[in-house]
Coordinates of C-alpha atoms in Angstrom, one line a residue:
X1 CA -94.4 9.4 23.5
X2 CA -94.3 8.6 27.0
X3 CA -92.0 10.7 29.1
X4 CA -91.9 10.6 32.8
X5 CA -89.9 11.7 36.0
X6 CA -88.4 7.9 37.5
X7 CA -86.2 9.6 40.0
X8 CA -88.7 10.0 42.5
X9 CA -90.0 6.4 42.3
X10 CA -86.3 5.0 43.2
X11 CA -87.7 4.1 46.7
X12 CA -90.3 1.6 44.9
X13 CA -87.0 -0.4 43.4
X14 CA -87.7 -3.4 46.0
X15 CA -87.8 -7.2 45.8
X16 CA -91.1 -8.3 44.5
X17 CA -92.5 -11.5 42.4
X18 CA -92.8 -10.6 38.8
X19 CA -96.3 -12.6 39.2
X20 CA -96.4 -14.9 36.5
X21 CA -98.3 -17.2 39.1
X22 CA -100.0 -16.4 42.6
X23 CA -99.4 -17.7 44.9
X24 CA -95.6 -17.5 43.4
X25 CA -93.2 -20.8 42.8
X26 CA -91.5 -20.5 45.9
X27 CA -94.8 -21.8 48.1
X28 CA -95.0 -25.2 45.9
X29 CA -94.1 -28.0 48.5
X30 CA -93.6 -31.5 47.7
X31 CA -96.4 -32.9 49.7
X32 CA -98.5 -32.3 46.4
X33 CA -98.1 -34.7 44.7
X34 CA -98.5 -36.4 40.9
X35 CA -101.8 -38.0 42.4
X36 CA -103.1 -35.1 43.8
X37 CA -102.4 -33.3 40.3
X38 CA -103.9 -36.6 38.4
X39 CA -107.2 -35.8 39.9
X40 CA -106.8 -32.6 38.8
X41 CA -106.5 -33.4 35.5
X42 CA -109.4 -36.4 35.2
X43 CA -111.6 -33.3 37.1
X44 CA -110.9 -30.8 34.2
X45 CA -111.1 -33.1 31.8
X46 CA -114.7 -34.4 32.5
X47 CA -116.0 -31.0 32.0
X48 CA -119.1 -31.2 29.0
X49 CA -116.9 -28.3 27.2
X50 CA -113.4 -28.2 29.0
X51 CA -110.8 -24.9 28.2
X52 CA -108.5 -25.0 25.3
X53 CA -105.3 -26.0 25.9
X54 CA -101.5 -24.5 26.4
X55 CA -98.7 -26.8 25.8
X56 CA -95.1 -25.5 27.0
X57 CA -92.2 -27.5 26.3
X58 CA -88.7 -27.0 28.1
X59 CA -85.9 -27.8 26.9
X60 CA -83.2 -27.2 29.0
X61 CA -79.7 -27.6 27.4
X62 CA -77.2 -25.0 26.1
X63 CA -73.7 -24.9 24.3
X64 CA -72.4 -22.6 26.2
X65 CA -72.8 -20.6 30.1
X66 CA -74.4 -17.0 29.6
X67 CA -73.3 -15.5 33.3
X68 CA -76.6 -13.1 33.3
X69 CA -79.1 -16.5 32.9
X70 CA -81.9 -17.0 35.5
X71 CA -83.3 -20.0 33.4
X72 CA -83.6 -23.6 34.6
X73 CA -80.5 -24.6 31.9
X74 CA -78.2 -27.7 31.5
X75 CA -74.7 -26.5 29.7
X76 CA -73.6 -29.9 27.5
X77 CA -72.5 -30.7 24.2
X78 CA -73.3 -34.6 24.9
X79 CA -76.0 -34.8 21.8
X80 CA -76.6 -38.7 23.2
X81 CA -77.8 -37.0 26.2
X82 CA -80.1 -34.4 24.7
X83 CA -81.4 -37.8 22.6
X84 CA -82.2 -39.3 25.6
X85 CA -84.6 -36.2 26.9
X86 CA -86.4 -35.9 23.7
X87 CA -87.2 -39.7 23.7
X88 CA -88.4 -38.9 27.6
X89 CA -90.2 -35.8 26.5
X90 CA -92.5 -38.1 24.3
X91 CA -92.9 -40.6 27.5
X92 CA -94.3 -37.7 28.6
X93 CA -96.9 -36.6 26.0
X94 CA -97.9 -40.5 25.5
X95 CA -98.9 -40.7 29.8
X96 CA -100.3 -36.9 29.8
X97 CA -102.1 -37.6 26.8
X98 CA -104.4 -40.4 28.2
X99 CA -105.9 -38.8 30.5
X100 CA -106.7 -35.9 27.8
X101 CA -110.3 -35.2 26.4
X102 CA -108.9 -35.7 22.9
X103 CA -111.3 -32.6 21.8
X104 CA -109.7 -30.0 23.4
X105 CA -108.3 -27.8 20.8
X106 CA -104.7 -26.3 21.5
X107 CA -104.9 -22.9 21.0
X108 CA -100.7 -21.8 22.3
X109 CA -97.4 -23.4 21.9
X110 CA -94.0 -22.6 23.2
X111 CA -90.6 -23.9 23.4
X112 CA -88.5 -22.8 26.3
X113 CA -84.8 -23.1 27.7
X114 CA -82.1 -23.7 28.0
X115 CA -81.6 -23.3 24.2
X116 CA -84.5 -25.0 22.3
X117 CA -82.7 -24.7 19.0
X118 CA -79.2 -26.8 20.9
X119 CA -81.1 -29.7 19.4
X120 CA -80.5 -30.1 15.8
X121 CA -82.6 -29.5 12.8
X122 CA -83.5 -33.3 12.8
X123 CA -84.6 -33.5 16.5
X124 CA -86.5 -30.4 16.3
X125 CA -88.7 -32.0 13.1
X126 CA -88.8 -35.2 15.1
X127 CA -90.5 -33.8 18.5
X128 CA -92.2 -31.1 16.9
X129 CA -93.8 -33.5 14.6
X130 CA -94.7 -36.1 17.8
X131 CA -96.3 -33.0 19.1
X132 CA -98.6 -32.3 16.3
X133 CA -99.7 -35.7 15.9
X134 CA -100.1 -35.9 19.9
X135 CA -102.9 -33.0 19.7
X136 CA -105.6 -31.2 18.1
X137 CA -104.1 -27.7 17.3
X138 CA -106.2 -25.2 16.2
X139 CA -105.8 -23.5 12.5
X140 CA -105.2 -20.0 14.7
X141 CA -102.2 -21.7 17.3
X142 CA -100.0 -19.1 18.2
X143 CA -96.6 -21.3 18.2
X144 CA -93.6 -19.9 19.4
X145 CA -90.1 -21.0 20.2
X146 CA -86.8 -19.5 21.6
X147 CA -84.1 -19.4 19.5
X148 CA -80.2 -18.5 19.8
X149 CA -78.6 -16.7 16.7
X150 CA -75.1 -18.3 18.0
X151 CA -75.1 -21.8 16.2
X152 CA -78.5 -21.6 14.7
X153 CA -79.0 -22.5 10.9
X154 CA -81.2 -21.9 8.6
X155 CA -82.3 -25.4 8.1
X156 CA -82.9 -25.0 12.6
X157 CA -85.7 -22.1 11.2
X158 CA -86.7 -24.4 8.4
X159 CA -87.1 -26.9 10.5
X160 CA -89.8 -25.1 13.1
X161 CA -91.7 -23.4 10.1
X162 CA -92.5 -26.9 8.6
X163 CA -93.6 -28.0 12.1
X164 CA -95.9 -25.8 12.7
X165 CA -94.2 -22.7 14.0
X166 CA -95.4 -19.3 13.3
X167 CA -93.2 -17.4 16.3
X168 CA -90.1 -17.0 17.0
X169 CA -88.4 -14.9 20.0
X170 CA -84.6 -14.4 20.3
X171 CA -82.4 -13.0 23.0
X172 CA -80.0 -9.9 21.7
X173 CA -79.3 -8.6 25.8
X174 CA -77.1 -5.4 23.9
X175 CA -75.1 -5.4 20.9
X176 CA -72.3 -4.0 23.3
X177 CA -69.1 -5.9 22.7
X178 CA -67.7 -5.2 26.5
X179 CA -70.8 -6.3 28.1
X180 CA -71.3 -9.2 26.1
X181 CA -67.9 -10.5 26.9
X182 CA -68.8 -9.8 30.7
X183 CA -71.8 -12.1 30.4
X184 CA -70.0 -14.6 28.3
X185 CA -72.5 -14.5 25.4
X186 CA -70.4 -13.3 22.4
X187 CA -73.5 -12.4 20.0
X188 CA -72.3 -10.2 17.0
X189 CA -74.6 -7.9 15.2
X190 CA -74.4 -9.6 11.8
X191 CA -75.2 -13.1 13.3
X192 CA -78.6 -11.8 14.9
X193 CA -79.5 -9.4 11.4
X194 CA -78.7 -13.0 9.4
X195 CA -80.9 -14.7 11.8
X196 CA -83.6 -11.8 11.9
X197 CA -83.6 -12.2 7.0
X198 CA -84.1 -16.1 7.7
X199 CA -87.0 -15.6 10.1
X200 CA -88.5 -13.3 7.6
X201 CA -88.0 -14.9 4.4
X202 CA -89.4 -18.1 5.9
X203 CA -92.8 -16.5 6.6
X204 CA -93.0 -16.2 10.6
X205 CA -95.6 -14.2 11.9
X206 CA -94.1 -12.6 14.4
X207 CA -90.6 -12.1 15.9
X208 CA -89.8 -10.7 19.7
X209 CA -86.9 -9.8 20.6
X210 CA -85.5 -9.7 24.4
X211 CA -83.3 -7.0 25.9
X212 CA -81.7 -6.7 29.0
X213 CA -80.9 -3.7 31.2
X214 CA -78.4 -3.8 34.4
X215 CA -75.4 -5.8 33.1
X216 CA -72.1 -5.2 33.7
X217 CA -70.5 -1.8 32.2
X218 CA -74.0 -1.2 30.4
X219 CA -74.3 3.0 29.9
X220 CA -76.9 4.6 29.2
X221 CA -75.4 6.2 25.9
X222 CA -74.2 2.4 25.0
X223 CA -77.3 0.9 25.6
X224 CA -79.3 3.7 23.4
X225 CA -77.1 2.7 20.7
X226 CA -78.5 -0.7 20.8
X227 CA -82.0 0.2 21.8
X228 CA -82.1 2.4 18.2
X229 CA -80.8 -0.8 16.2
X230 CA -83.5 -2.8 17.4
X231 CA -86.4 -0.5 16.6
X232 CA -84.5 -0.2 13.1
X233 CA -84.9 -3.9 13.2
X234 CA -88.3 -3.1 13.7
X235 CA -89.8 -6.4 15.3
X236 CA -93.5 -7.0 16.5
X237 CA -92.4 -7.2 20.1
X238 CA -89.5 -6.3 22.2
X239 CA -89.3 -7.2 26.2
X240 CA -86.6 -4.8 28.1
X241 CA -85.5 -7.2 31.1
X242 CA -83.9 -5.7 34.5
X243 CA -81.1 -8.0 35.0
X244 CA -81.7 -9.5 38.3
X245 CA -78.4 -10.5 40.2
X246 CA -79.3 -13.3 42.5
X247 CA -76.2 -15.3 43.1
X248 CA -78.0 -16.6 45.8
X249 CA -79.9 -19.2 43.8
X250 CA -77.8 -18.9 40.5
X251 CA -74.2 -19.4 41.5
X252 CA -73.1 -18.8 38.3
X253 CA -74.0 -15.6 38.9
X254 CA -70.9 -14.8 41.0
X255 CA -68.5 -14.6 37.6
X256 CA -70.4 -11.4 37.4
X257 CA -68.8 -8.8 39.6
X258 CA -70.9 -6.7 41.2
X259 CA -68.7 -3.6 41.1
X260 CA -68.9 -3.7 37.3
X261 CA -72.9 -3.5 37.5
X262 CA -74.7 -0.4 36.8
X263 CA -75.4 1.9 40.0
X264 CA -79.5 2.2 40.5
X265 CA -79.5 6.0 39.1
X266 CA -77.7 4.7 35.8
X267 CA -80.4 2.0 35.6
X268 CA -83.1 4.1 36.2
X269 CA -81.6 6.5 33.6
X270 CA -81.7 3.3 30.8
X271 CA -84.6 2.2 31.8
X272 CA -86.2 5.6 31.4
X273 CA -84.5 6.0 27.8
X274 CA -85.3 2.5 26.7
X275 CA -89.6 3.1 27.5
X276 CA -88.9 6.7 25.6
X277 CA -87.3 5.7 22.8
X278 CA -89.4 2.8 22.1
X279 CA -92.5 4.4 22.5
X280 CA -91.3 7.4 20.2
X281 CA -90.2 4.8 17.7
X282 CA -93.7 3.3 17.3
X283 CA -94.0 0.8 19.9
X284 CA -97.2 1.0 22.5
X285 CA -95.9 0.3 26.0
X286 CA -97.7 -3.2 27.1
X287 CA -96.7 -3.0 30.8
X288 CA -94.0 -4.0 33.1
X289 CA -91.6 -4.6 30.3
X290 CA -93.0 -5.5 27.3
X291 CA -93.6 -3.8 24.1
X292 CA -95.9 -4.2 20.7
X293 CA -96.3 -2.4 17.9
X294 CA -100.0 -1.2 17.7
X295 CA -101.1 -4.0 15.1
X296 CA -99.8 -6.6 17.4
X297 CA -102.3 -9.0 19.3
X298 CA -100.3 -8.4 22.6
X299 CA -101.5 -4.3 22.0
X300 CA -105.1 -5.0 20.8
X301 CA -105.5 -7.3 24.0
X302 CA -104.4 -4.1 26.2
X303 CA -106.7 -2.4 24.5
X304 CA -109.5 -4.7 25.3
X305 CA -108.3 -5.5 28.2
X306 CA -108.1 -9.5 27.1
X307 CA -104.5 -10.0 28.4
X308 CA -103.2 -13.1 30.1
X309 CA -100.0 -13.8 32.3
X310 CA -98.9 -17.2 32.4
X311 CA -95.3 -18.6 33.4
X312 CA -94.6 -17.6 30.1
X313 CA -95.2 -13.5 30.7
X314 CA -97.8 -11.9 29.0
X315 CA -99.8 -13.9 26.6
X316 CA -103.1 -13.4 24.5
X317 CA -104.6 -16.8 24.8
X318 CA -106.8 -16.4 27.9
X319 CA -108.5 -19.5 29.9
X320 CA -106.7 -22.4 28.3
X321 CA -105.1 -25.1 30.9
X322 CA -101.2 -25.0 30.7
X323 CA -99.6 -28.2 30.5
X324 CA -96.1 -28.2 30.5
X325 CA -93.5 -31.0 29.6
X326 CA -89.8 -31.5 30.6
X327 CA -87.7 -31.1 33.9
X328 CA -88.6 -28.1 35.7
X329 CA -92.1 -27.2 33.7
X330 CA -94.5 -26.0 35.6
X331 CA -98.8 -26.8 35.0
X332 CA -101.6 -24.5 35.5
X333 CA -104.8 -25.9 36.0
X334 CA -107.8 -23.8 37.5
X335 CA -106.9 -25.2 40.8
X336 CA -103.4 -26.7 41.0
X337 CA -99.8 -25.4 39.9
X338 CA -97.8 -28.9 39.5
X339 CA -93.7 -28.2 38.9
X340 CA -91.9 -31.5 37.0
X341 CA -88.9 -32.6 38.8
X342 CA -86.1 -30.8 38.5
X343 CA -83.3 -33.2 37.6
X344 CA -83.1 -35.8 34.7
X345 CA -82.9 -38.7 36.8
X346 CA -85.7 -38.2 39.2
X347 CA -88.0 -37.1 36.0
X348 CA -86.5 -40.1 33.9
X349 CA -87.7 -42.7 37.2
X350 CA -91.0 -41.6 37.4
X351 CA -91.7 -41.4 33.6
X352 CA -90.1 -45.4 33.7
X353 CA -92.5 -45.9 36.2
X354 CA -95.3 -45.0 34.1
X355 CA -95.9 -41.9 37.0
X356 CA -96.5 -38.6 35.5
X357 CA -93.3 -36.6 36.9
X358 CA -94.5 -33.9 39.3
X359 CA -91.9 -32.9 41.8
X360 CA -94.1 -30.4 43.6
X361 CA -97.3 -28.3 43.4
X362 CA -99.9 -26.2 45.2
X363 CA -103.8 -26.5 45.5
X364 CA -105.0 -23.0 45.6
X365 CA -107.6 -22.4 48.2
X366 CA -110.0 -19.5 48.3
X367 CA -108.5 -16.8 49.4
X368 CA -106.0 -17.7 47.0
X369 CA -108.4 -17.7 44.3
X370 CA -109.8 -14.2 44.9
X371 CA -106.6 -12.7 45.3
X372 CA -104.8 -14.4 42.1
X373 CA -107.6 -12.7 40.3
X374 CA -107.4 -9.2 41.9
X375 CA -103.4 -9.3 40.8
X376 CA -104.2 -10.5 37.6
X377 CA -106.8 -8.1 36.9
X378 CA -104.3 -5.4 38.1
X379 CA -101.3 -6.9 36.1
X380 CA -102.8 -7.6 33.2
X381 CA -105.9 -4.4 32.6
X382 CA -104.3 -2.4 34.6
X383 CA -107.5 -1.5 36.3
X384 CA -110.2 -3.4 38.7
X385 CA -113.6 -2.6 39.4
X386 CA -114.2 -3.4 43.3
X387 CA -118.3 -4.5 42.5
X388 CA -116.9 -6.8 40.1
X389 CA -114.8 -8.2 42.7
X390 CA -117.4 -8.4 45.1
X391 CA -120.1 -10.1 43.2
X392 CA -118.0 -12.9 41.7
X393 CA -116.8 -13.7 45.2
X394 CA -119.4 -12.5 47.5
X395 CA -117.1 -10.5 50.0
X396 CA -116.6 -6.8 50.9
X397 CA -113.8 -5.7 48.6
X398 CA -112.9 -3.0 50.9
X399 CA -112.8 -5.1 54.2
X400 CA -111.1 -7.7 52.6
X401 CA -108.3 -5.7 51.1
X402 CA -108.0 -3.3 53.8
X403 CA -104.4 -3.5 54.3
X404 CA -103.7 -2.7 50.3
X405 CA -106.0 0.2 50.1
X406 CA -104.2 1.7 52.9
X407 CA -100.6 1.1 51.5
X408 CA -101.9 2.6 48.5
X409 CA -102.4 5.9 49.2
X410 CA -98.6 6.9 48.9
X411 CA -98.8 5.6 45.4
X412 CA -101.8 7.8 44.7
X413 CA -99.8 11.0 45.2
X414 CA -96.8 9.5 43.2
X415 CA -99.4 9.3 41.0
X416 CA -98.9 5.8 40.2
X417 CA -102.5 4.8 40.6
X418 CA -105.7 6.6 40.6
X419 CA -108.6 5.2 43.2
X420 CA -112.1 5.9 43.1
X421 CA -114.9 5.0 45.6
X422 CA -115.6 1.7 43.8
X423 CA -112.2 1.3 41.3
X424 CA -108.5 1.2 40.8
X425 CA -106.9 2.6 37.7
X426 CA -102.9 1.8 37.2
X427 CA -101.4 5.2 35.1
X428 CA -99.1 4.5 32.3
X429 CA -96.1 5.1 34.5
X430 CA -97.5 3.0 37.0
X431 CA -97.1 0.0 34.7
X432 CA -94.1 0.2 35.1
X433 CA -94.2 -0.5 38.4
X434 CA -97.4 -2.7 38.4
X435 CA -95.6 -5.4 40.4
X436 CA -95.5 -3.2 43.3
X437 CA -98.8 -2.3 43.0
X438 CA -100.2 -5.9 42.8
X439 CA -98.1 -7.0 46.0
X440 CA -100.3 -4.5 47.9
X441 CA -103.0 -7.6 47.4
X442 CA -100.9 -10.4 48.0
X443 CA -102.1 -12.1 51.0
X444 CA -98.7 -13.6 51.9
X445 CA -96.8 -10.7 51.6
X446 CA -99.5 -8.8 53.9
X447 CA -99.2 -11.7 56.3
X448 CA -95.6 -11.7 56.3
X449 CA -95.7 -15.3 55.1
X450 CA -94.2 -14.6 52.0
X451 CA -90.7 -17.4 51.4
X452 CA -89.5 -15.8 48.1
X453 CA -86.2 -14.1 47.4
X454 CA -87.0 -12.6 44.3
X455 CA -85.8 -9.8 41.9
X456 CA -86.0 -6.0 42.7
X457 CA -89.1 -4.6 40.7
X458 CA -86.8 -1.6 38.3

């Protein structure tokens, strides 16, 4: 069981980028543009034996508003317009797909929101089927998609397990009825346990389930109570989410009032119990906030240190290029990051004009790639060897990360890391706070350049 002291590390709960990218979203510019990631792609692509492929999908729209969302979402009930980005959505594959060495194998799948399962049964068979047909997919494809218990069938599951499907994750927040009326998601308990018996009796691999720490009039005796029902649920993963108030760049945000929010202390105090009781109930702690049970391929890739962060959070499918589809989606290619365009009509033009959609991107250059690997190595094994380091890149590790190494010697006596001549070692508390450790080597951040607003790290 992991038990721990989080009082003292209150003065590490700062802003900081949760690092599913580096450099993070907010230096993409729109003088990168869908020629510079075109050349990108026709580079990778005449590789004699080019990485596996990712494909994430988003789609965007939702019934209803949830007030604690930080998703790129479109509320609507306007099914002709959710018709209309599916038949653009396939626009997409058809122009992406050209330019595709049509051996690559996809080896990772995922649906995002928005609400993926707002469409109905029919549209989900008629774009998951496109999709199959589109690409090679491995026997082994991990394939996952978000679901919403609230309006989801069983013929929505049906329709995703005869696609292809083998994943499903679903947002519970907290089975507390007076925080989820203060979010505006009214999720009863039986709706997500009838949700939780199709899932199973249709033969998914794996289920996650998302929780969410921070809202409005959470305790942390209310919060126990739902942490306990989830690990009697007993899925293969959970993820315990720090609600991140930003009203700043989610309006909606402001229907949450901030005097009904949790003080720091109380969050510490659920965040403490929540890693506690999940690890005492079975689950190995992955890092930040996620957690697997010990048979799960997100644990065995901690334990040999294969893990992989992607937009998506932590992910087992190492070295395949992400190509994502739909407004908003955001591409990883070894070089480039290229972000779709954020609204219907800008995507819809440049799909009509035969232009693949990218709104903006970033070329990384070579300080960026040394120091995306350093955090990556320390986000996702938790550990770095500085030789390593130094003879894939051919610099002095210490020289170069000077300014880190320095800032890191008050984390040493918190006993957050443990640094050797020649290595770094995150502890199992520190991975909680593994974000602040991994700013420590982000070069914007040490040069001040850093443009972000983001969410505090606990």
């Amino acid at each position: 069981m992991f038990k721990f002291d989080l009082t003292k590390y209150k003065k590490y709960d700062k802003p900081g980028p949760r690092y599913t990218s580096y450099p993070t979203a907010p230096h993409f510019n729109e003088s990168f543009t869908n020629e510079d990631f075109l050349k990108e792609i026709k580079d990778t692509n005449k590789k004699d034996n080019p990485a596996n492929l990712s494909l994430y999908f988003h789609l965007p729209y939702c019934d209803t508003l949830c007030y604690f969302c930080g998703c790129n979402m479109i509320i609507t009930r306007n099914r002709d317009r959710v018709k209309e980005y599916i038949n653009y959505v396939k626009k997409e594959i058809d122009l992406l797909k050209k330019f595709l060495n049509p051996s690559r194998n996809v080896t990772q799948l995922h649906w995002g929101g928005g609400t993926p399962t707002h469409l109905n049964p029919e549209e989900i068979a008629e774009l998951a089927a496109y999709i199959q047909r589109s690409f090679k997919f491995r026997e082994d494809s991990e394939n996952s998609c978000e679901i919403d218990p609230r309006g989801l069938t069983y013929e929505h599951l049906q329709a995703l397990r005869e696609n292809g499907f083998n994943r499903i994750s679903m947002g519970v927040q907290d089975f507390n009825e007076e925080v989820q009326k203060a979010v505006n998601r009214i999720q009863p308990e039986e709706i997500t346990l009838q949700a939780i018996e199709w899932i199973r009796k249709l033969g998914f691999d794996s289920i996650n389930l998302d929780l969410m720490y921070g809202l409005p009039f959470q305790t942390n005796e209310s919060f126990e109570r739902t942490v306990q029902k989830i690990v009697q649920i007993s899925p293969d993963r959970i993820a315990v989410f720090n609600y991140a108030h930003v009203p700043w760049m989610k309006k909606h945000m402001n229907l949450i009032k901030v005097e009904d929010l949790p003080k720091p202390e109380v969050k510490l105090e659920i965040l403490k119990m929540a890693t506690e009781k999940l690890t005492s109930g079975g689950y190995c702690f992955i890092g930040m906030d996620h957690f697997a049970k010990p048979d799960d391929e997100l644990a065995i890739a901690l334990r040999e240190k294969k893990l992989y962060r992607n937009f998506q959070g932590y992910s087992t499918r190492a070295g395949a290029d992400l190509y994502a589809f739909g407004i908003t989606a955001i591409s990883q290619l070894a070089n480039v990051y290229a972000q779709n365009h954020k609204v219907e009509k800008d995507y819809y033009e440049a799909l009509d004009a035969a232009k693949i959609p990218t709104g903006k991107g970033y070329r990384l250059n070579e300080d960026d790639k040394i120091r995306r690997y350093v955090v990556m190595k320390v986000m996702c094994d938790f550990a770095l060897n500085f030789k390593e380091v130094e003879e894939k890149f051919e610099i002095d590790f210490r020289k170069y990360f000077n300014w880190g190494l320095n800032n890191l010697k008050e984390m040493v006596e918190d006993e957050l890391v443990e640094l050797e001549k020649d290595s770094l070692t995150v502890t199992e508390v520190g991975r909680l706070l593994v974000r602040n450790i991994a700013m420590n080597f982000d070069g914007y951040i040490e040069r001040k350049e850093d443009i972000g607003k983001y969410s505090k790290t606990l």
